[in-house]
Backbone as a ProteinNet text record, in pm:
[ID]
protein_1_A
[PRIMARY]
MAVQNPQNPQWRNPWDRSPATHAPQIRLTHADRDAVAEVLREAYSQGQLDEDEFEERLDKAMRAKVSNDLAPLTTDLGVQVSPGGTGNAPGVTQQNGNQSKDKAKDRGPTTDNPVEKVGAAAGHLSAWFLPFLAPLVLMIIGGELSPYLKRQAMEALNFQLFCLIGGVVSVLLFWLVVPLMALVLIGLGWVVLPIIATIASLQGARWRYPMVYRLIKDDN
[TERTIARY]
-88.5	-146.1	-223.5	-331.2	-409.3	-518.9	-587.6	-697.9	-764.9	-868.9	-974	-1034.8	-1142.2	-1231.1	-1377.8	-1477.2	-1554.3	-1667.4	-1632.4	-1633.5	-1557.7	-1421.3	-1374.7	-1293.7	-1297.4	-1221.2	-1071.8	-1069.1	-920.3	-815.8	-861.3	-844.3	-688.6	-537.3	-474.8	-438	-379.8	-346.1	-214.8	-151.9	-84.1	20.4	26.9	147.1	192.5	122.9	147.6	232.3	337	448.3	465.4	347.7	360.5	355.7	362.9	338.4	195.3	165.7	71.9	-9.1	-136.6	-213.6	-149.2	-183.6	-216.4	-70.5	-86.3	75.4	77.1	160.9	217.9	196.9	165.3	146.7	321.6	360.5	506.8	487.8	595.5	563.9	654.6	527.9	572.5	708.2	737.8	878.2	875	976.8	916.7	834.6	875.3	828.8	693.1	675.1	505.6	428.4	496.4	388.4	382.6	484.1	521.2	400.6	441.4	289.3	136.7	84.5	8.2	-32.2	92.1	52.6	89	141.3	147.4	-49.2	-118.3	-226.5	-342.9	-322.2	-327.7	-298.7	-209.3	-209.6	-229.1	-265.8	-354.2	-483	-559.7	-679.2	-743.1	-615.9	-643.3	-613.8	-540.7	-504.1	-687.7	-685.8	-819.6	-947.5	-1005.4	-1085.9	-1163.7	-1115.4	-1168.7	-1187.8	-1055.2	-1043.1	-1033	-1091.8	-1086.3	-935.2	-876.6	-719.3	-778.2	-856.8	-872.6	-868.8	-913.3	-910.6	-746.8	-735.3	-619	-493	-520.2	-409.3	-415.9	-500.6	-524.4	-481.7	-562.3	-497.9	-345.1	-293.8	-120.6	-84	-115.4	-46.8	-103	-183.2	-224.5	-111.6	-117.2	-21	119.3	181.5	339.1	293.7	197.5	260.8	201.3	169.6	137.3	157	217.2	274.1	281.5	124.8	134.4	-2.4	19	-58.3	-230.5	-254	-415.2	-423	-370.9	-361.8	-351.1	-314.5	-396	-501.2	-455.3	-645.3	-730.1	-822.4	-892.7	-866.7	-787.7	-728.1	-801.3	-794.4	-756	-872.1	-969.9	-1112	-1186.3	-1203.8	-1308.5	-1265	-1151.8	-1122.4	-1142.8	-1194.4	-1171.9	-1008.5	-974.5	-785.2	-862.8	-726.7	-757.9	-591.7	-591.3	-427.8	-432.7	-325.2	-383.7	-265	-352.2	-278.5	-173.5	-51.9	11.3	169	200.4	358.3	455.2	525.5	641.1	773.1	777.3	863.8	935	845.8	829.9	695.5	636.9	546.2	431.1	337.8	222.3	112.3	87.4	-1.4	-138.2	-103.5	-213.7	-323.9	-460.9	-467.4	-616.8	-579.4	-715.3	-853	-950.3	-1092.2	-1082.6	-1110.9	-1207.6	-1001.3	-940.2	-831.4	-750.8	-778.8	-654.9	-556.7	-403.6	-357.9	-220.4	-258.2	-185.9	-173.5	-58	-78	-50.1	60.2	163.4	103.1	-38.4	-65.3	-88.7	-78.6	-184.8	-23.8	68.3	229.8	222.4	192.9	276.6	164.5	112.6	-110.7	-104.5	-19.8	-73.1	-13.5	18.8	53.3	232.2	332.4	461.2	435.3	550.6	580.5	649.8	705.8	790.7	768.4	669.3	687.3	728.5	840	810.5	739.3	656	539.7	450	403.3	418.5	444	647.8	664.4	712.2	703.7	726	644.9	458.1	410.7	293.7	368.4	337.6	463.8	480.5	638.5	600.9	517.4	453.7	334.5	255.9	166.7	195.1	341.9	367.4	440.2	520.4	609.9	567.3	362.5	296.7	224.6	301.8	248.3	375.8	393.3	519.9	523.5	405.6	364.5	216.3	119.8	65.4	-13.2	-63.9	-95.9	-260.7	-351.9	-436.2	-459.4	-516.2	-480.3	-469.1	-327.3	-230	-254.3	-255.2	-326.9	-454.2	-520.1	-691.5	-640.6	-643.2	-643.7	-572.9	-437.5	-385.6	-456.2	-513.2	-585.4	-810	-849	-896.7	-893.2	-716.4	-733.8	-639.3	-582.6	-489.5	-568.8	-668.5	-702.1	-780.8	-789.4	-848.7	-746.3	-625.5	-538.6	-392.7	-392	-272.4	-350.5	-345.3	-386.6	-332	-183.6	-48.4	-90.5	-113.7	-87.7	-150.1	-372.2	-448	-447.3	-351.8	-341.1	-236.9	-111.3	-27.6	-78.5	-157.4	-217.7	-321.8	-372.5	-419.6	-368.3	-258.4	-207.9	-173.2	-109.3	-80.6	-152.9	-280.2	-379.6	-468.7	-397.7	-485.3	-377.2	-248.8	-181.5	-220.4	-249.9	-221.6	-342.7	-421.6	-545.2	-584.9	-499.7	-463	-429.3	-295	-182.4	-303	-394.7	-451.4	-530.9	-621.7	-736.2	-640.2	-538.3	-472.2	-343.3	-388.2	-301.5	-389.8	-480	-648	-687.4	-659.2	-715.5	-623.7	-528.2	-385.5	-370.4	-415.7	-405.1	-504.3	-649.9	-732.1	-746.4	-642.7	-587.2	-456.8	-406.7	-250.5	-202.2	-302.6	-279.9	-261.2	-264.4	-209.5	-130.3	-41.6	40.7	64.7	-11.8	57.4	-55.5	-192.5	-182.5	-69.1	11.6	137.6	260.4	245.6	357.7	320.7	163.4	102	173.8	87.4	166	318.8	380.1	564.5	513.9	539.9	522.9	447.2	366.8	266.2	366.6	419.7	484.2	648.8	714	813.2	762.7	674.4	605.6	572.1	519.4	473.9	653.8	728.7	875.7	919.3	904.3	1041.3	972	853.5	772.2	768.9	711.4	680.5	787.6	966.1	1087.4	1045.1	1061.1	1035.3	1003.7	872.6	725	785.5	868.7	885.8	1004.8	1151.3	1209.7	1074.2	1096.8	954.7	889	831.9	751	867	945.4	1130.6	1115	1169.9	1178.1	1085.5	908.4	817.4	761.9	763.1	742.6	616	599.8	428.8	386.9	390.7	394.3	292.3	325.8	181	235.6	179	185.7	177.3	346.3	258.6	106.5	82.4	18.8	-69.9	-191.9	-233.5	-351.9	-465	-614.2	-658.5	-733.6	-722.2	-954.9	-918.8	-1061.5	-1070.2	-1004.7	-1034.6	-1000.8	-1077.9	-1034.3	-1135.1	-1068.1	-1079	-1249.2	-1304.5	-1417.8	-1389.1	-1283.9	-1278.6	-1275.1
-5613.9	-5529.9	-5579.5	-5461.4	-5465.9	-5506.6	-5584.1	-5647.5	-5527	-5492.7	-5431	-5494.1	-5465	-5479.8	-5438.6	-5474.6	-5404.1	-5278.4	-5414.4	-5307.9	-5236.1	-5238.1	-5158.6	-5120	-4966.6	-4896	-4905.5	-4842.5	-4794.4	-4937.8	-5027.5	-5163.1	-5148.6	-5215.1	-5224.6	-5393.4	-5536.3	-5620.2	-5572.7	-5681.2	-5657.9	-5674.3	-5734.3	-5841.8	-5755.2	-5642.9	-5532.5	-5419.3	-5469	-5339.8	-5227.5	-5171.6	-5028.3	-4920.2	-4845.6	-4681.4	-4651.8	-4612.5	-4548.3	-4489.4	-4432.9	-4397	-4213.3	-4205.2	-4091.3	-3991.4	-3809.3	-3785.2	-3694.3	-3696.7	-3664	-3489.7	-3468.8	-3334.9	-3250	-3131	-3093.9	-2969.5	-3029	-2884.6	-2824.4	-2697.3	-2550	-2466.4	-2331	-2282.8	-2169.3	-2161.3	-2011.9	-1901.3	-1890.4	-1752.1	-1822.2	-1921	-2017.5	-1916.1	-1906.2	-1876.6	-1681	-1645.6	-1517.1	-1499.6	-1531.5	-1481	-1473.1	-1544.6	-1561.2	-1465.5	-1412	-1357.4	-1206.4	-1150.7	-1103.8	-1018.7	-1150.6	-1133.7	-1089.2	-1147.9	-1128.2	-950.3	-945	-805.9	-711.8	-718.7	-624.6	-677.1	-789.3	-790	-705.2	-714.7	-662.7	-499.1	-477.6	-250.9	-240.1	-302	-300.8	-364.6	-360.7	-349.9	-496.1	-606.7	-736.3	-814.4	-812.9	-883.7	-801.1	-818.9	-742.4	-776.7	-748.1	-764.7	-849	-978.7	-1059.6	-1229.5	-1222	-1261.7	-1278.7	-1198.3	-1142.2	-1202	-1173.7	-1287.1	-1437.9	-1475	-1625.4	-1692.5	-1602.4	-1654.1	-1652.9	-1524.4	-1567.4	-1639.2	-1684.8	-1730.2	-1930.3	-1915.4	-2051.9	-2047.1	-1962.8	-1957.9	-1946.6	-1953.5	-1949	-2098.2	-2135	-2283.7	-2426.3	-2363.3	-2415.8	-2507.8	-2681.7	-2762.5	-2790.2	-2740.7	-2779.3	-2655.8	-2654.7	-2572.3	-2608	-2710.8	-2748.3	-2678.4	-2626.6	-2553.1	-2457.6	-2374.9	-2207.5	-2181.9	-2300.5	-2142.4	-2187.4	-2243.6	-2220.9	-2047.9	-1999.4	-1898.7	-1824.9	-1791.3	-1665.4	-1635.3	-1824.3	-1775.5	-1718.6	-1672	-1585.9	-1446.7	-1423.3	-1289.6	-1267.8	-1352.2	-1330.8	-1384.4	-1491	-1478.9	-1621.7	-1715.1	-1825.9	-1855.8	-1988.5	-2058.7	-2176.9	-2211.4	-2290.7	-2422.8	-2504.6	-2634.7	-2743.8	-2757.6	-2847.4	-2723.4	-2694.1	-2640	-2741.2	-2592.9	-2664	-2618.6	-2539.9	-2531.1	-2331.4	-2316.6	-2155.9	-2088.5	-1973.3	-1849.9	-1998.7	-2011.5	-2086.5	-2040.5	-2006.1	-1967.1	-1888.6	-1775	-1661.5	-1616.8	-1614.9	-1546.3	-1459.2	-1313	-1304.7	-1287.8	-1334.7	-1310.7	-1245	-1164.2	-1006.4	-984.4	-1028.1	-1078.8	-926	-819.4	-782.2	-829.8	-836.8	-902.2	-802.8	-649.1	-600.7	-649.6	-709.2	-694.9	-609.6	-578	-473.5	-283.7	-308.7	-120.5	-105	-191.5	-117.2	-142.5	-146.4	-193.9	-141.9	-19.2	128.4	171.3	113.2	118.2	24.1	-72.9	-160.4	-193.4	-300.2	-315.1	-258.7	-217.3	-195.4	-106.2	-35.2	150.4	86.2	243.7	269.9	346.1	400.4	627.7	664.7	770.7	787.5	908.3	1014.2	1074.9	995	838.7	762.2	646.1	698.9	632.6	718.4	873.2	1014.8	981.6	943.9	1013.5	882.4	825.1	640.6	616.9	720.8	731.8	777.2	949.7	1062.1	1021.1	896.4	823.5	780.4	730.8	658.1	704.5	805.3	881.8	977.3	996.9	1130.2	1058.6	929.8	878.3	947.9	1033.5	1174.1	1268.5	1282.9	1500.4	1561.2	1441	1420.3	1276.9	1215.4	1112	1164.1	973.8	989.5	1096.1	1178.3	1270.3	1315.8	1312	1264.7	1102.9	1000.3	951.6	900.1	957.3	956.4	1081.7	1161.2	1267	1187.5	1139.6	1042.7	956.5	886.8	737.9	779.8	944.2	978.2	1072.3	1082.8	1172.2	1066.9	1056.3	938.2	804.3	812.4	673.1	643.6	735.1	717.9	706	765.4	773.3	655.2	672.2	541.7	430.2	279.3	213.2	166	219.6	151.5	256.9	417.9	519.8	492.4	426.5	392.3	318.4	232	48.8	136.7	179.9	276.9	297.7	445.6	489.8	429.4	302.2	328.2	213.3	121.2	51.6	131.9	321.6	320.9	386.3	430	506.7	426.1	294.9	120.7	126.4	140.4	67.7	151.3	310.5	408	358.1	359.3	368.5	242	130.6	-54.7	36.5	100.8	188.1	266.7	364.7	433.5	345.3	283.5	161.4	139.5	-5.2	-71.7	7.1	166.8	220.3	243.4	275.3	344.9	246.9	97.7	45.8	6.8	-28.8	-32.3	105.2	155.9	265.3	240.7	210.9	220.7	72	34.2	-164.8	-171.1	-18.8	-26.4	-113.7	-123.5	-208.5	-330.3	-355.1	-555.1	-574.3	-659.3	-679.7	-669.9	-761.2	-738.6	-658.6	-580.2	-471.2	-347.6	-341.4	-287.9	-285.7	-395.4	-529.2	-447.4	-459	-434.8	-260.8	-208.5	-51.8	-19.3	-88.4	-50.7	-91.7	-261.2	-277.9	-171.7	-182.4	-31.2	94.4	126.3	209	214.6	122.9	84.9	76	-1.7	-64.2	78.4	181.3	352.8	450.3	390.2	425.3	360.9	169.8	222	114.6	40.9	5.4	126.7	251.4	391.5	396	382	408.2	300	165.4	39.4	99.4	81.7	138.3	235.1	292.1	441.1	421.3	349.6	278.9	188.4	117.6	15.2	68.8	192	339.5	318	379.7	509.2	419.9	245.1	160.2	107.1	123.8	85.8	-27.7	-79.5	-189.5	-226.3	-307.3	-327.5	-348.2	-289.5	-284	-317.6	-458.6	-414.3	-433.6	-386.6	-367.1	-502.2	-631.7	-740.8	-718.6	-842.7	-835.1	-702.2	-646.4	-512.3	-587.7	-503.1	-528.9	-429.8	-503.6	-348.7	-333.4	-206.8	-129.6	-152.2	-22.1	12.9	-130.5	-155.4	-232.2	-176.5	-249.1	-204.2	-221.4	-153.3	-152.8	-270.6	-241	-326	-367.6
-880.2	-881.4	-823.6	-761.6	-652.7	-668.6	-542.2	-557.2	-430.2	-581.5	-475.3	-384	-294.8	-189.5	-215.7	-281.1	-342.7	-160.6	-89.3	23.6	121	7.3	114.5	24.6	-48.3	-214.2	-150.9	-30.4	38.7	44.2	117	99.6	-11.3	57.5	-76.8	-39.2	-197.3	-118.8	-35.5	33.5	168.3	71.3	-70.4	-131.6	-246.8	-241.9	-400	-306.9	-421.3	-391.3	-469.9	-572	-634	-570.1	-616.9	-508.1	-461.3	-354.8	-320.2	-485.4	-520.5	-615.9	-571.6	-487.5	-393.5	-383.1	-413.7	-386.8	-269.3	-189.1	-23.9	-86.6	15.3	34.8	6.6	3.9	20.6	151.4	208.9	313.2	312.8	387.9	294.4	392.1	284.7	308.6	415.5	483.4	506	396.1	256.9	165	158	182	141.6	274.1	410.2	568.9	510.1	466.5	446.8	382.5	261.5	154.5	170.3	234.2	283.9	445	489.7	656.1	588.5	426.1	371.6	365.4	300.5	244.7	372.5	478.9	571	638.4	652.4	682	592.1	465.3	370.7	431.3	468.6	537	591.6	700.1	853.8	806	718.3	756	631.8	585.7	523	602.3	668.3	793.7	745.3	674.6	673.4	812.1	874.1	1031.9	1141	1223.5	1318.3	1391.5	1474.6	1538	1635.9	1663.2	1696.5	1597.4	1528.7	1377.9	1341.8	1297.6	1244.1	1314.4	1452.3	1509.3	1487.2	1546.4	1523.7	1402.7	1269.9	1110.6	1199	1139.9	1160.7	1209.9	1315	1422.5	1409.5	1302.7	1212.5	1101.4	1064.5	924.3	892.4	1075.7	1080.4	1134.5	1189.8	1250.1	1133.1	1014.5	887.4	839.8	852.8	765.6	608.1	590.8	431.6	377.4	260.5	210.6	195.9	243	305.9	379.3	548.3	613.7	620.5	471.6	486.2	381.1	287.2	203.6	319.9	343.9	510.4	556.5	536.2	663.5	536.1	389.9	278.8	221	183	102.1	137.4	237	249.6	300.1	215.4	247.3	37.4	-44.3	-149.3	-245.1	-178.3	-183.9	-218.6	-252.5	-310.1	-305.2	-146.1	-193.5	-303.3	-370.8	-477.5	-367.6	-325.1	-237.2	-310.4	-189.2	-315.3	-294.7	-232	-230.5	-335.1	-380.4	-429.4	-362.1	-247.7	-262.9	-277.2	-384.7	-372.3	-308.9	-344.4	-245.9	-329.2	-205.1	-302.5	-356.2	-453.3	-568.8	-469.2	-468.2	-420.5	-526.7	-568	-587	-602.8	-608.5	-583.1	-684.1	-612.8	-648.7	-823.9	-738.8	-821.7	-891.4	-926.8	-1032.7	-1030.6	-897.3	-901.9	-751.8	-773.4	-716.6	-661	-643.3	-598.2	-430.9	-371.5	-241.1	-121.6	-226.3	-118.3	-128.9	-278	-211.4	-135.9	-18.8	144.1	243.9	224.2	296.2	463.4	340.4	445	549.5	542.9	621.8	691.9	703.1	765.9	878.8	1007.5	1127.9	1118.1	1026.2	1009.7	889.6	884.7	866.6	795.5	661.3	662.5	611.2	650.7	656.9	775	790	849.6	957.7	970.1	892.3	1090.3	984.7	1096.8	1219.4	1164.1	1353.1	1346.5	1370.9	1451.6	1540.1	1465.7	1536.6	1628.2	1623	1702	1795.4	1790.2	1873.6	1982	1953.4	2042.9	2075.9	2039.1	2128.1	2245	2228.9	2382.9	2410.7	2350.4	2422.6	2535.7	2457	2567	2753	2733.7	2889.5	2959.6	2980.2	3038.5	3088.9	2920.7	2922.2	2889.4	2820.4	2786.5	2797.3	2871.2	2856.4	2834.6	2799.4	2782.4	2683	2669.7	2526.7	2420.5	2427.5	2309.1	2246.4	2268.3	2225.7	2136.3	2221.7	2219.7	2042.6	2023.5	1929	1808.8	1842.3	1738.4	1638	1759.6	1697.7	1682.5	1652.8	1627.5	1480.5	1538.7	1321.8	1298.9	1304.5	1227.2	1178.8	1179	1253.3	1094.5	1004.8	864.1	757.1	853.6	669.8	684.6	845.7	891.4	940.1	928.4	1048.5	1140.7	1102.3	1108.4	1277.9	1295.8	1360	1445	1371.7	1481.9	1580.2	1517.4	1605.7	1695.2	1693.6	1799.9	1907.9	1802.5	1959.9	2036.3	1967.7	2100.7	2172.1	2096.6	2238.2	2317.1	2285	2358.8	2470.9	2492	2532.6	2620.3	2567.5	2629.9	2741.6	2737.1	2851.7	2930.2	2881	3042.7	3079.7	3001	3069.6	3192.4	3159.3	3218.2	3331.8	3351.3	3453.6	3543.3	3510.4	3567.9	3654.1	3631.7	3659.9	3759.8	3667.6	3803.2	3930.8	3873.3	4002.3	4107.2	4084.4	4188.6	4227.9	4206.9	4283.3	4319.8	4306.6	4356.5	4504.2	4493	4572.6	4739.4	4646.1	4760.9	4833.4	4847.8	4849.6	4877.3	4909.3	4970.3	5034.9	5204.5	5326.6	5262.9	5200.6	5116.8	5042.7	5110.2	4995.2	4842.5	4793.3	4672.8	4603.4	4622.3	4529.3	4573	4657	4662.4	4581.3	4615.7	4458	4300.9	4284.7	4176.3	4134.9	4253.8	4244.5	4134.9	4235.9	4204.3	4071.3	4054	3893.1	3743	3830.8	3748.7	3745	3837.4	3813.7	3745.5	3771.3	3691.2	3528.6	3538.8	3294.1	3288.6	3318.3	3313	3288.3	3329.7	3305.1	3176.6	3188	3093.7	3003.1	2969.8	2872.8	2731	2796.1	2659	2576.6	2657.4	2535.7	2529.5	2510.8	2455	2402.8	2349.8	2277.7	2173	2224.2	2121.5	1978.5	2049.4	2026.9	1907.7	1906.7	1852.6	1705.1	1754.8	1621.9	1563.3	1616.4	1568.4	1407.2	1482.2	1342.9	1265.4	1290.2	1197	1264	1381.8	1495.7	1520	1548.6	1562.5	1704.2	1767.3	1961.9	1963	2065.8	2169.8	2344.6	2439.4	2547.4	2614.5	2680.6	2726.5	2902.7	2867.9	3002.6	3053.2	2896.5	2924.9	2893.4	2987.3	2964.1	2846.7	2734.9	2637.9	2668.2	2701.6	2731.2	2583.3	2524.5	2424.9	2262.9	2187.2	2097.1	1908.3	1884.8	1701.4	1623.8	1628.2	1537.6	1410.8	1358.6	1186.7	1233.2
[MASK]
++++++++++++++++++++++++++++++++++++++++++++++++++++++++++++++++++++++++++++++++++++++++++++++++++++++++++++++++++++++++++++++++++++++++++++++++++++++++++++++++++++++++++++++++++++++++++++++++++++++++++++++++++++++++++++

């Protein structure tokens, strides 16, 4: 029998061999993390999270160890994640009673819609035939109908603007070694990266250009 110290309720008799009263938290599985990641994707597609918030929370969800790590990521979205995973997906409850988490999947960061795939691919490939204008039109026209198309068109436009500004600055500073090397890298990126982005878009994947400063950000 454990003897309790009234001045320290958490103190236990060192001779007491009875099991601890608190139950350990069960570690999460991939299915647990994927369930919360899907909630975050839906919230992002509906405008509850901006891009930075979505990226930050998704990263935390993928690195979570126990269910209590996931709960703070969805509470302010009207979704509660039951702590204490059981090896299956954790309990995910919409506070408004609506549990249709998949209703906006094809409008999220990834898509299975062939029209959205082709439109996003055209926005990336426009770097070769109609730069700046094509992704801008796709972002404006398709933005309300397809968050996926809007996101990919915005990526294409940011990439093209970044290359334009970087190229102009490098030309103005052509007598220096570093800007000259940067100009070569920008040229290679302009040729190669739109091809990779086009392939990714035709597969419905979410593509982000590497090492690109994004002048245009999503206000949602």
